[in-house]
CSV table of C-alpha atoms and ligand atoms in Angstrom, one decimal:
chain,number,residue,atom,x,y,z
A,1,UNK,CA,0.0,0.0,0.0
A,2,UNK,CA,1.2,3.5,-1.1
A,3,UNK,CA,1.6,5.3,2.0
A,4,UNK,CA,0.2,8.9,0.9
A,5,UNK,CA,0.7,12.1,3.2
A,6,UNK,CA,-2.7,13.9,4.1
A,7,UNK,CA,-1.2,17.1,2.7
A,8,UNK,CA,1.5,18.8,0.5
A,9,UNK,CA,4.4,20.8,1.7
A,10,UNK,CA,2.7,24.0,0.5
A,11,UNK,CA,-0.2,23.0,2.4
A,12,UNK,CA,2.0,22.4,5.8
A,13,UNK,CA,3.7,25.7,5.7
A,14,UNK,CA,0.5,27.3,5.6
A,15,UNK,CA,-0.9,24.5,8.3
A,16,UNK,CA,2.2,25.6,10.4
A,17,UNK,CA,1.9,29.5,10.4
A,18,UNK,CA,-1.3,29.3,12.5
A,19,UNK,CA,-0.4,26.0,14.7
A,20,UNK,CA,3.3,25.4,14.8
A,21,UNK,CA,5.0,21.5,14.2
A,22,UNK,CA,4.7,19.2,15.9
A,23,UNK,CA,1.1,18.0,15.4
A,24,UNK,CA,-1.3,15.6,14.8
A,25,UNK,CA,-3.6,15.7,11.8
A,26,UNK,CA,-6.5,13.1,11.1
A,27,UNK,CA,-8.3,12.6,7.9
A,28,UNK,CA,-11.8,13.2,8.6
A,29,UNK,CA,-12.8,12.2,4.6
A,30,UNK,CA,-10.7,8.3,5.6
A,31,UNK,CA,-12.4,8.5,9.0
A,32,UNK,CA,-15.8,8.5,7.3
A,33,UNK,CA,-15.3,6.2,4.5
A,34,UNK,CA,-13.6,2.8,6.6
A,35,UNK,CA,-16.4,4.0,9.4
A,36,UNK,CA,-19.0,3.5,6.5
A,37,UNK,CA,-17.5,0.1,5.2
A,38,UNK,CA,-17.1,-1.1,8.6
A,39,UNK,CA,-21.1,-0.6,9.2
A,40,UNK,CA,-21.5,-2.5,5.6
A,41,UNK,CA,-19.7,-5.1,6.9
A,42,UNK,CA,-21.7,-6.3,9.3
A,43,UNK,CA,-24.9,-5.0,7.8
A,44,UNK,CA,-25.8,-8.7,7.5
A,45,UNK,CA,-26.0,-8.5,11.6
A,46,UNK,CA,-29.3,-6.6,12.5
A,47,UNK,CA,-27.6,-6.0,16.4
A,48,UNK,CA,-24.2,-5.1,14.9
A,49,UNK,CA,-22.6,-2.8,16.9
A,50,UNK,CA,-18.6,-1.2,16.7
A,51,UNK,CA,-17.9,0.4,20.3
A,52,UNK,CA,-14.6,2.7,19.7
A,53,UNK,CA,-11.8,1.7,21.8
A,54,UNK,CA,-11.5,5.6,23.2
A,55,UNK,CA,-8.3,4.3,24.5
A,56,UNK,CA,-6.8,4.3,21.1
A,57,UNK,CA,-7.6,8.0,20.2
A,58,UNK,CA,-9.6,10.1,22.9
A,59,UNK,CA,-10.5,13.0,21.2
A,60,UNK,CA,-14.3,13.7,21.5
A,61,UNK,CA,-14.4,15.3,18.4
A,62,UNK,CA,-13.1,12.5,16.4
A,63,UNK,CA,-15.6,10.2,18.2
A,64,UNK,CA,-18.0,11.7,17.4
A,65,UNK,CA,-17.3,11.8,13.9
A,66,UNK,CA,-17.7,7.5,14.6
A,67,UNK,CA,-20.9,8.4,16.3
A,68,UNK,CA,-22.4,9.2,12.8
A,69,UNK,CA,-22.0,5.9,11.9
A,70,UNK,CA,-23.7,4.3,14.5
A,71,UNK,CA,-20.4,3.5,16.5
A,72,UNK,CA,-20.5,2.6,20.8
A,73,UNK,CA,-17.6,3.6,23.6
A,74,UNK,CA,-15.6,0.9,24.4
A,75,UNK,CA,-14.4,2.5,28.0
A,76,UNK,CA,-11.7,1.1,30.5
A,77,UNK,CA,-11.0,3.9,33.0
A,78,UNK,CA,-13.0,6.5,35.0
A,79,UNK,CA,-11.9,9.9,32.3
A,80,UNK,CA,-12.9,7.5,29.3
A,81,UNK,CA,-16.0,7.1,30.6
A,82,UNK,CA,-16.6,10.7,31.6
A,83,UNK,CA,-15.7,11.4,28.3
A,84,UNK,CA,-17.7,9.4,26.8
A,85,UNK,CA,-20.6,10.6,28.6
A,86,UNK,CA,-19.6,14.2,27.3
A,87,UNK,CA,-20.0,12.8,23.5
A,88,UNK,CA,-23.4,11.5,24.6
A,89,UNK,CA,-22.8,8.1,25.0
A,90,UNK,CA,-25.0,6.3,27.8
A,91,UNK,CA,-26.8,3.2,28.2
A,92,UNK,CA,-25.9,0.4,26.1
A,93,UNK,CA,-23.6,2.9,24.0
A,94,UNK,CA,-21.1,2.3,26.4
A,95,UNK,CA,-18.7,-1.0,27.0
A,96,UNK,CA,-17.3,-1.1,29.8
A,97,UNK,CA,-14.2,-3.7,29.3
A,98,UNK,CA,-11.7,-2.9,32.1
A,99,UNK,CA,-9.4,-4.9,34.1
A,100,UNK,CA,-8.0,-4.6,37.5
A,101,UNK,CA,-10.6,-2.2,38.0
A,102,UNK,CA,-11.2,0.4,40.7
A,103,UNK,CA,-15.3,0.3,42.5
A,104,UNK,CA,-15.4,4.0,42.0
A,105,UNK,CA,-15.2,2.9,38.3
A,106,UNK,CA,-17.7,-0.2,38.3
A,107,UNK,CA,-19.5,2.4,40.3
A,108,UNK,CA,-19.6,5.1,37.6
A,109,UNK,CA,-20.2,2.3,34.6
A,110,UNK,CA,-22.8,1.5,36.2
A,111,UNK,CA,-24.7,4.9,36.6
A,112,UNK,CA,-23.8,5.9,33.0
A,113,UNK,CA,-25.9,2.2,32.1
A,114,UNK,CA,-22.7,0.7,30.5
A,115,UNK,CA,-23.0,-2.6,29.6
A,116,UNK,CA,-19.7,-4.1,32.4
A,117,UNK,CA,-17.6,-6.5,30.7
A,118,UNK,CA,-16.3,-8.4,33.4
A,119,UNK,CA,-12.5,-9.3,33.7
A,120,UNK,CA,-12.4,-12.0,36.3
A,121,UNK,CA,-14.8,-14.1,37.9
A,122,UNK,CA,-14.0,-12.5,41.6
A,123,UNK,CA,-15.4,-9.3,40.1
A,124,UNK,CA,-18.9,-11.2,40.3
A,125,UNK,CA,-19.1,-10.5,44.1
A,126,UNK,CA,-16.7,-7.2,43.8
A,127,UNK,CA,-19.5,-5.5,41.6
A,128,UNK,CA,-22.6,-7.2,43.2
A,129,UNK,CA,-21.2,-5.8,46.5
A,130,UNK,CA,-20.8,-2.1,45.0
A,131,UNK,CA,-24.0,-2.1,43.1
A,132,UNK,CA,-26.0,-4.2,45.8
A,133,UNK,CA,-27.8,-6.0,42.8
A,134,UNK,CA,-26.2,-7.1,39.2
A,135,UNK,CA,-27.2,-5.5,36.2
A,136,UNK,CA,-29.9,-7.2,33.8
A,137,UNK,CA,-27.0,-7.5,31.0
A,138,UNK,CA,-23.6,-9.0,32.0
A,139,UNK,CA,-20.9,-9.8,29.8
A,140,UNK,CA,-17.7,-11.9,30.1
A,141,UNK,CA,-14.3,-11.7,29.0
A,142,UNK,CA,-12.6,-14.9,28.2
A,143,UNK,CA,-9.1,-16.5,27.4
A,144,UNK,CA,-8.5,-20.0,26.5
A,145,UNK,CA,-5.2,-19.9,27.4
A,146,UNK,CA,-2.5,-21.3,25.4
A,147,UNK,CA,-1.6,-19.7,22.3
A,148,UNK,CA,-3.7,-18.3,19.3
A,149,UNK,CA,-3.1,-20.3,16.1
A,150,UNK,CA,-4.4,-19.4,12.3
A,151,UNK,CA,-3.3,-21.2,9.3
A,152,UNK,CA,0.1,-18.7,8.8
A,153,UNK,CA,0.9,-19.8,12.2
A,154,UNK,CA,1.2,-18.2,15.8
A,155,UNK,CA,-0.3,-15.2,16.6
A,156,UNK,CA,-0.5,-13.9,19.9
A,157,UNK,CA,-0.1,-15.7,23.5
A,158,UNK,CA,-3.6,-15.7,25.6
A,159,UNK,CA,-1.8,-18.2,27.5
A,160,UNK,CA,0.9,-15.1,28.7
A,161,UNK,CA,-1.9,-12.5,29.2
A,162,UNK,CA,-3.4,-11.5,32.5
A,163,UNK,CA,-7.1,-10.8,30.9
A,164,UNK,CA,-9.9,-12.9,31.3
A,165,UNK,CA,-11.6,-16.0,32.7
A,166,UNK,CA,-10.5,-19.4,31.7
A,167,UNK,CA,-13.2,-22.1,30.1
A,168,UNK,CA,-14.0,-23.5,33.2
A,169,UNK,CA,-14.4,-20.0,35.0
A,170,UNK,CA,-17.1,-19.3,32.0
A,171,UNK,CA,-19.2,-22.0,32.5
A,172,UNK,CA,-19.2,-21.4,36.7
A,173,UNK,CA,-19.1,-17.2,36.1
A,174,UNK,CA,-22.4,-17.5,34.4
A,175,UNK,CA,-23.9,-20.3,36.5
A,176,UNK,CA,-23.1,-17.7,39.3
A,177,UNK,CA,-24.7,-15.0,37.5
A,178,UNK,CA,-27.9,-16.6,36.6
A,179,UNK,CA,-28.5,-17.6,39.8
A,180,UNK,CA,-27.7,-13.8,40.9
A,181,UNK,CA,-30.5,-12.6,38.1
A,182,UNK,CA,-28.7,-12.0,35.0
A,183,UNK,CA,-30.6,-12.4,32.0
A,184,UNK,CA,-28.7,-11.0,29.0
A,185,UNK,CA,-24.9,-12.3,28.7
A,186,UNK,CA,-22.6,-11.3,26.1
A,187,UNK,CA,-19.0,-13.2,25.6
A,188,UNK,CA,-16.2,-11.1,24.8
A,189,UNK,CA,-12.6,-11.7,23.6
A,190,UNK,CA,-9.3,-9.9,22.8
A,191,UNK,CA,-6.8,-13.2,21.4
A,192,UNK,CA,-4.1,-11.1,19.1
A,193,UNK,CA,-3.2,-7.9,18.5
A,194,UNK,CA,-2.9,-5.9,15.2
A,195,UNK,CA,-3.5,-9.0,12.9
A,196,UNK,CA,-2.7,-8.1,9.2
A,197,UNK,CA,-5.1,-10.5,7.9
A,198,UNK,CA,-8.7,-11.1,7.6
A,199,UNK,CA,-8.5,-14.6,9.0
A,200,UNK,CA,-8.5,-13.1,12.8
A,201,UNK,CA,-12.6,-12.2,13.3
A,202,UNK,CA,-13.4,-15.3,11.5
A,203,UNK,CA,-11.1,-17.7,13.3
A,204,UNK,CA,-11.8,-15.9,16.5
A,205,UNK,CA,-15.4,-16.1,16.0
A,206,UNK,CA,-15.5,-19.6,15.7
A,207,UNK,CA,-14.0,-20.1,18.5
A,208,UNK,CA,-16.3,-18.5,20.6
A,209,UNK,CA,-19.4,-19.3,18.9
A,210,UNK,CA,-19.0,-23.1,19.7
A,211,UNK,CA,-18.4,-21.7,23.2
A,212,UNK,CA,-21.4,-19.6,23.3
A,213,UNK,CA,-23.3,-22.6,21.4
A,214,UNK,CA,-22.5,-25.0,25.0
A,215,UNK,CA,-22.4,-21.7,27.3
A,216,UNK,CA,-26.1,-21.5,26.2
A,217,UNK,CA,-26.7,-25.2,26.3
A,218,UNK,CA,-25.2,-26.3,29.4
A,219,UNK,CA,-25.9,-23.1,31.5
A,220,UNK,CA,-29.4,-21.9,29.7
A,221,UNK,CA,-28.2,-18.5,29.9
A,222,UNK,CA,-29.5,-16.5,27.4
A,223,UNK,CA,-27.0,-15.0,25.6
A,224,UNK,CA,-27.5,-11.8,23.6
A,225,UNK,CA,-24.3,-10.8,22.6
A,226,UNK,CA,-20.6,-11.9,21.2
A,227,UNK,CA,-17.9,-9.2,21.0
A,228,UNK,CA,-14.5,-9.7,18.9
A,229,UNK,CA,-13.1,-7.0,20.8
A,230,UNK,CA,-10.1,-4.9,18.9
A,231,UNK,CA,-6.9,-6.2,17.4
A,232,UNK,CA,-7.7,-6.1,13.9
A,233,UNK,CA,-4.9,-4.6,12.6
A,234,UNK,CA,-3.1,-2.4,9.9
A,235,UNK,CA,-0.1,-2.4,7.3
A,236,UNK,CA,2.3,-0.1,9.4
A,237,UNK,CA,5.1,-1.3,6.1
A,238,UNK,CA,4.0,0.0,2.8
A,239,UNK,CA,4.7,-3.3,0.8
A,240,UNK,CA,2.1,-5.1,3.1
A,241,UNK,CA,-2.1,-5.6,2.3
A,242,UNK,CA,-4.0,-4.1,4.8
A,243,UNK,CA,-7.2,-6.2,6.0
A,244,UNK,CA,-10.6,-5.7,3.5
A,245,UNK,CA,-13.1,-5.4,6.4
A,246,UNK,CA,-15.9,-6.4,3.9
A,247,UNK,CA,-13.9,-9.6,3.3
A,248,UNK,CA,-13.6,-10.0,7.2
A,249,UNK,CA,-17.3,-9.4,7.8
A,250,UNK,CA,-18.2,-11.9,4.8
A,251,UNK,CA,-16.0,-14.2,7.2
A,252,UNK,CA,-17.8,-13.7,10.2
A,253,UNK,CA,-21.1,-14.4,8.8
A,254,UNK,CA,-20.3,-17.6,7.5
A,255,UNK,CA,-19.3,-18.5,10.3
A,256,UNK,CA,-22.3,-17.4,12.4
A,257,UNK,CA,-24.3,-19.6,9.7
A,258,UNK,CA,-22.5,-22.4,10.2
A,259,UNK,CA,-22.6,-22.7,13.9
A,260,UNK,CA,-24.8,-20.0,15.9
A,261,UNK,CA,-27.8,-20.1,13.5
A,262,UNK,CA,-27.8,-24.5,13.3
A,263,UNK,CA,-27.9,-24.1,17.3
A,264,UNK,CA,-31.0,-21.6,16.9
A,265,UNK,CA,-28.9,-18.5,18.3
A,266,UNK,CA,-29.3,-16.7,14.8
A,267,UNK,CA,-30.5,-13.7,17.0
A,268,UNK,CA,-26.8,-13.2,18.9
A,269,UNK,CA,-25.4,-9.4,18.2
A,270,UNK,CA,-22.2,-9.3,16.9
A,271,UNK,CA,-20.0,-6.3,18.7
A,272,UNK,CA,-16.4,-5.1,18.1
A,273,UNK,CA,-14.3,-3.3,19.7
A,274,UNK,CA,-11.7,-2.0,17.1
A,275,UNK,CA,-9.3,1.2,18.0
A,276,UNK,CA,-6.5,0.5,15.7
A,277,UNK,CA,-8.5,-0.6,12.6
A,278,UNK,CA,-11.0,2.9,12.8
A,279,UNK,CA,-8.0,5.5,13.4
A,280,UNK,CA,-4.6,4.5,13.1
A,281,UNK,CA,-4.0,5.2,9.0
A,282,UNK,CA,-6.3,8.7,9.5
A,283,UNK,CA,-4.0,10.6,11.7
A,284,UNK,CA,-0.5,11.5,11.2
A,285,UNK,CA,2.3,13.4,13.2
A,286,UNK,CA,3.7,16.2,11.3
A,287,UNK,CA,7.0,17.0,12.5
A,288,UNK,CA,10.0,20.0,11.2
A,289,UNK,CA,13.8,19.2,10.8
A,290,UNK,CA,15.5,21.3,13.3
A,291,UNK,CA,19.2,19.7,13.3
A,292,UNK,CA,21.1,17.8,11.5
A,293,UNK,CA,24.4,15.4,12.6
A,294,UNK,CA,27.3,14.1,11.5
A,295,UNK,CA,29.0,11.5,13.9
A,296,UNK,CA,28.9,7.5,14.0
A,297,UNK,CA,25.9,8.1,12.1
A,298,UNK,CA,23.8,10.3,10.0
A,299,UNK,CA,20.9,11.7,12.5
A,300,UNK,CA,18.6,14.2,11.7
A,301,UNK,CA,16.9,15.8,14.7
A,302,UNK,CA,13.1,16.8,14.6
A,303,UNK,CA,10.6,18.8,16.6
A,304,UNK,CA,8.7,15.7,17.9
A,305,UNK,CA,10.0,13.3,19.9
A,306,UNK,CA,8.7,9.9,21.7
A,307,UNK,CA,6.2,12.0,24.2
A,308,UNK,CA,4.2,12.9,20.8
A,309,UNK,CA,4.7,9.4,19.6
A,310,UNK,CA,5.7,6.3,22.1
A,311,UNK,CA,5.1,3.6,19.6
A,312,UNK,CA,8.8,3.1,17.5
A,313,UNK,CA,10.6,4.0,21.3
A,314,UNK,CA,8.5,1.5,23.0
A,315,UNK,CA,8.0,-1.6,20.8
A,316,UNK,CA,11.1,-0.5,17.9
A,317,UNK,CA,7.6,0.0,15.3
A,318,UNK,CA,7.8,0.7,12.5
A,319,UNK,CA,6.0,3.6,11.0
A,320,UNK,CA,6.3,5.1,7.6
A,321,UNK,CA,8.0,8.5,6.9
A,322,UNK,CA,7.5,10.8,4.0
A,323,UNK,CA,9.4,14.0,3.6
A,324,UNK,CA,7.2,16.7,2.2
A,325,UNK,CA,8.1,17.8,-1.8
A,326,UNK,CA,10.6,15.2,-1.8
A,327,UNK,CA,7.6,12.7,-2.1
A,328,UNK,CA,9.2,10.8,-5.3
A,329,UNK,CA,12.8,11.9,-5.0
A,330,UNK,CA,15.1,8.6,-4.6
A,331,UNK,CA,15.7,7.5,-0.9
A,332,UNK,CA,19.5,7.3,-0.9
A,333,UNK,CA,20.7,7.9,2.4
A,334,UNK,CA,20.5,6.6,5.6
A,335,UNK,CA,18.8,8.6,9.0
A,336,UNK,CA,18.4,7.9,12.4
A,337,UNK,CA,15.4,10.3,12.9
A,338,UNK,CA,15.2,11.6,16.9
A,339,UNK,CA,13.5,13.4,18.9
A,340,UNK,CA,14.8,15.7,21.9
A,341,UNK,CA,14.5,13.4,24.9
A,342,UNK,CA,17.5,12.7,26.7
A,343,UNK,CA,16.7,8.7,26.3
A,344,UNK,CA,18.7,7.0,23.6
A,345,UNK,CA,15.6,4.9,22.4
A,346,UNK,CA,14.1,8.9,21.8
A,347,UNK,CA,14.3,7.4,17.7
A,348,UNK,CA,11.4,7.9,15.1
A,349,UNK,CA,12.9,5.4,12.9
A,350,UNK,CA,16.7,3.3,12.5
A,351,UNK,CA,18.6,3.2,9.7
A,352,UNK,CA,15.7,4.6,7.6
A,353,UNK,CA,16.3,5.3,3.6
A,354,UNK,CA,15.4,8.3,2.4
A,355,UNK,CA,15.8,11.3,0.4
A,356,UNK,CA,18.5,13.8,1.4
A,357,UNK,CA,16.7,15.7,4.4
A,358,UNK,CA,17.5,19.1,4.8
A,359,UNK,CA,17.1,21.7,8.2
A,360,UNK,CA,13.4,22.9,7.9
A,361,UNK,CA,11.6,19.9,6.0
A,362,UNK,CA,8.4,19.1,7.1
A,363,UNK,CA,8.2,14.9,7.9
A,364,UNK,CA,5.1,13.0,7.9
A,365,UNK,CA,4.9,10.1,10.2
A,366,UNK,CA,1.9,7.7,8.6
A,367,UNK,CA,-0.3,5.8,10.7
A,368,UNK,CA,-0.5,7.2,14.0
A,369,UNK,CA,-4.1,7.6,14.1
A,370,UNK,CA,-4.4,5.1,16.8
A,371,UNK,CA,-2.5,4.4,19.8
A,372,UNK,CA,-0.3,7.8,18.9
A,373,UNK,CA,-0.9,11.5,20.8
A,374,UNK,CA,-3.0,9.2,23.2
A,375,UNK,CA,-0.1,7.3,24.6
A,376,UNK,CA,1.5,10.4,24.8
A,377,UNK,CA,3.7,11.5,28.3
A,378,UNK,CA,5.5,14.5,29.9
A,379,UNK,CA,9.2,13.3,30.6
A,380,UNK,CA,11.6,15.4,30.1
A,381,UNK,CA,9.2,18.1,30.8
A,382,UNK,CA,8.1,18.2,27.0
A,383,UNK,CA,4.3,19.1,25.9
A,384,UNK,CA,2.4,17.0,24.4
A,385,UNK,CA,1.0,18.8,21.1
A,386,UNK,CA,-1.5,19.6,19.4
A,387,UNK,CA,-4.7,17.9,17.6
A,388,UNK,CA,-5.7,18.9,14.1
A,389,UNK,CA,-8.8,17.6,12.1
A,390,UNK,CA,-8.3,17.7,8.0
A,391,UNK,CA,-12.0,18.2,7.2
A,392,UNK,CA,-13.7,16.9,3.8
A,393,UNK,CA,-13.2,20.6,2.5
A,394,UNK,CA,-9.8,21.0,2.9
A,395,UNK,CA,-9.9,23.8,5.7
A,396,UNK,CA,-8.4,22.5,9.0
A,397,UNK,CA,-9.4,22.9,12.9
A,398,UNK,CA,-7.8,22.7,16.1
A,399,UNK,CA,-9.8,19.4,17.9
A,400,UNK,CA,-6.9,19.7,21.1
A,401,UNK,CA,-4.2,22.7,22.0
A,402,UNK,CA,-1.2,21.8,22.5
A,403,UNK,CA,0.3,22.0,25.6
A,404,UNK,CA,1.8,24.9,27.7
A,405,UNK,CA,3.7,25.1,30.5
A,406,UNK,CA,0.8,26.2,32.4
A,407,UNK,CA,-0.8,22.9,32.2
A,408,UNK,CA,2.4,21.1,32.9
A,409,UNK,CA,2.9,22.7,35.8
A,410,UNK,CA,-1.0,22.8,37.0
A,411,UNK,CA,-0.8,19.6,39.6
A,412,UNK,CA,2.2,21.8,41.4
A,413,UNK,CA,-0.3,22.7,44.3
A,414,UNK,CA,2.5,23.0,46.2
A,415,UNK,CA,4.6,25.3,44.6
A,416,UNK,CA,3.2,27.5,41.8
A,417,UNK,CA,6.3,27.2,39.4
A,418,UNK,CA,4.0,28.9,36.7
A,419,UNK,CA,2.9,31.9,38.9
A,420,UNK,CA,6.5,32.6,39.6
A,421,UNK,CA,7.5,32.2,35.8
A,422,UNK,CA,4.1,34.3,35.0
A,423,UNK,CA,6.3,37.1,37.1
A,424,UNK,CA,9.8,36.4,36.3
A,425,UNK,CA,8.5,36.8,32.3
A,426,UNK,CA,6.5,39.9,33.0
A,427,UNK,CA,10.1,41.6,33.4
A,428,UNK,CA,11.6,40.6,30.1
B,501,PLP,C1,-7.0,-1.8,23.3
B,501,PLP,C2,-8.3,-2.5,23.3
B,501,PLP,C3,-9.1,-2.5,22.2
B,501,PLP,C4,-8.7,-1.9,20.9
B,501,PLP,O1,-7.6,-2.6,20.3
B,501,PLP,P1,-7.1,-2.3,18.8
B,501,PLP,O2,-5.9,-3.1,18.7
B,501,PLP,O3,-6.8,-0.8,18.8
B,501,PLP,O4,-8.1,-2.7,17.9
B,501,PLP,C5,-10.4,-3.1,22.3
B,501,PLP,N1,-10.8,-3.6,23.4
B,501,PLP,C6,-10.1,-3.6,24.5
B,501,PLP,C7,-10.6,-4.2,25.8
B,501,PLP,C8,-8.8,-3.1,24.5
B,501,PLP,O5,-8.1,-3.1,25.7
């Protein structure tokens, strides 16, 4: 897949004279269209239903964007769903799929009306205790264990991850929660994470369709909904095929055909949870050259650095770099490409080709739409930056300021740093 910069050069001076590099710019035109082929998808599915994984990109503006097509709030923290309640989300909008979770948070979830996606069969008597009765609509999250297997091999590890209730806890947890007056349960499941190939929903769902098929049987609870969770994935690389969600959905479906309708569960919703998949190709960090050196290596130093993006520092990622106007020149030479941070790993990308970068080019960094600004941090004392939405007619609005010292200094009850600085600048 070409990797294609939301904007020319010409196009991020002019960006950059109102709201200065770094920042983040999302596609609202590619938000709209894969939110739209997402819904066809799963048209086939009359209780289809994508909650957003706000965790991946929590800007309420862009959510609400995803709103428009029908899209839910997959929540896991007190803010997200506070936030989500600002975007208008309530009821059975809102998924509440935490772990380790807080009872101020159960607490809140269940106030808002989120459907509570449990973690852990404890929890049963955790929430019942809070809430004094369990809601009508419980859902479960489960993990086989073991590893997750498709037909190009291993995927993930469920057996290494600390989510989820094992087989045998499902069968007990909703024996437990029958008795306790659930009606409506939902299964839900998170096996591998961004999966570059439309075998993942299907092989997934088959999985936990023959569960919910001897859940249902063995248990009698009646069970209303399955959710896939997130970890559909994208083509970070530019020579790899991204997923076709219409093929994924066609997957799904034949698989739903083949095992929940026979069993007479033809009425079971079918909910995702996708972050990744709905943002991270619409939003990319735009990002000036301020330095360049010449020592055991080429570097070239830019105005970002790993608070703006955590992904290539934290997990060596991969993501693609254009340099604006030098979009078809021949990538000859070799970069290191840093940020500031006194933190050798501070590195955008490692031995990267490229064309000859000079001080003052504007670099794109493709496919940040997900799991980018929002995993964002304040070492070093640097500012997180700003949020910028690319609408469908070209013009482009602020969706988040960037940060200012004010706001990193703000939790300083103790000592107004900021006040003083307001002073000591006042002089200059
Ligand atoms: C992170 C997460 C998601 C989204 O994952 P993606 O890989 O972005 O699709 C969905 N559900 C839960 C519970 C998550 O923790």
């Amino acid at each position: 897949m070409n990797k294609i910069p939301f904007i020319s050069k010409e196009k991020a001076e002019e960006i950059a004279k109102e709201y200065p590099t770094p920042f983040y710019l999302y596609d609202e035109k590619g938000i709209r269209e894969n939110a739209r082929a997402v819904k066809e998808a799963f048209a086939w599915n009359p209780g289809f239903k994508e909650y957003f994984a706000v965790k991946a990109t929590p800007n309420p503006c862009l959510i609400q964007i995803l709103r428009e097509y029908g899209c839910g709030c997959d929540c896991s923290s007190l803010t997200e769903l506070m936030l989500s309640k600002a975007i208008g989300a309530t009821g059975e909008d809102i998924m509440f799929s935490s772990n380790d979770t807080p009872a101020q948070e159960y607490a809140y979830a269940a106030k808002l009306g989120a459907i509570i996606n449990l973690d852990d069969i404890t929890h049963i008597d955790f929430v019942e205790n809070i809430l004094g009765k369990l809601p009508e609509t419980m859902s479960c999250r489960y993990n086989p264990g073991g590893v997750f297997q498709m037909s190009n091999g291993i995927m993930d590890n469920p057996g290494d991850s600390k989510y989820g209730f094992t087989t045998e806890q499902m069968f007990e947890g909703f024996r437990i929660l029958k008795e306790k007056g659930v009606k409506n349960f939902g299964i839900h499941a998170f096996l591998a994470s961004n999966t570059v190939t439309n075998e993942y929903y299907p092989v997934l769902a088959k999985q936990l369709f023959t569960l919910a098929v001897q859940l249902e049987r063995e248990t009698g609870a009646h069970i209303q909904f399955i959710n896939l969770s997130g970890g559909v994935g994208i083509p970070y690389q530019p020579d790899q095929e991204g997923n076709d969600i219409r093929v994924i959905g066609e997957g799904v479906r034949q698989v739903f055909e083949e095992i929940l309708v026979p069993a007479g569960m033809g009425d079971v919703s079918i909910y995702t949870e996708m972050g990744r998949f709905m943002m991270g190709p619409y939003g990319q960090l735009v990002t000036r050259v301020l330095h360049e050196k010449h020592t055991h290596k080429e570097y070239i130093g830019v105005d970002a650095c790993a608070v703006n993006l955590m992904r290539p520092a934290m997990y060596g990622a991969y993501h693609h770099i254009t340099v604006l106007g030098k979009e078809n020149a021949p990538c000859k030479w070799k970069y290191d490409i840093t940020g500031s941070l006194c933190e050798n790993n501070d590195k955008f990308a490692v031995d990267r080709m490229l064309p000859r970068i000079e001080k003052g080019d504007y670099l794109v960094i493709h496919d940040t739409g997900a799991h980018g600004y929002a995993m964002g941090y304040n070492y070093n004392g640097k500012l997180k930056s700003a949020e910028l939405l690319l609408k469908e007619d070209g013009s482009v609005e602020m969706i988040r300021r960037a940060e200012t010292p004010e706001d990193y200094f703000a939790t300083l009850d103790c000592f107004p740093v900021y006040q003083n600085l307001k002073e000591e600048l006042k002089g200059e």
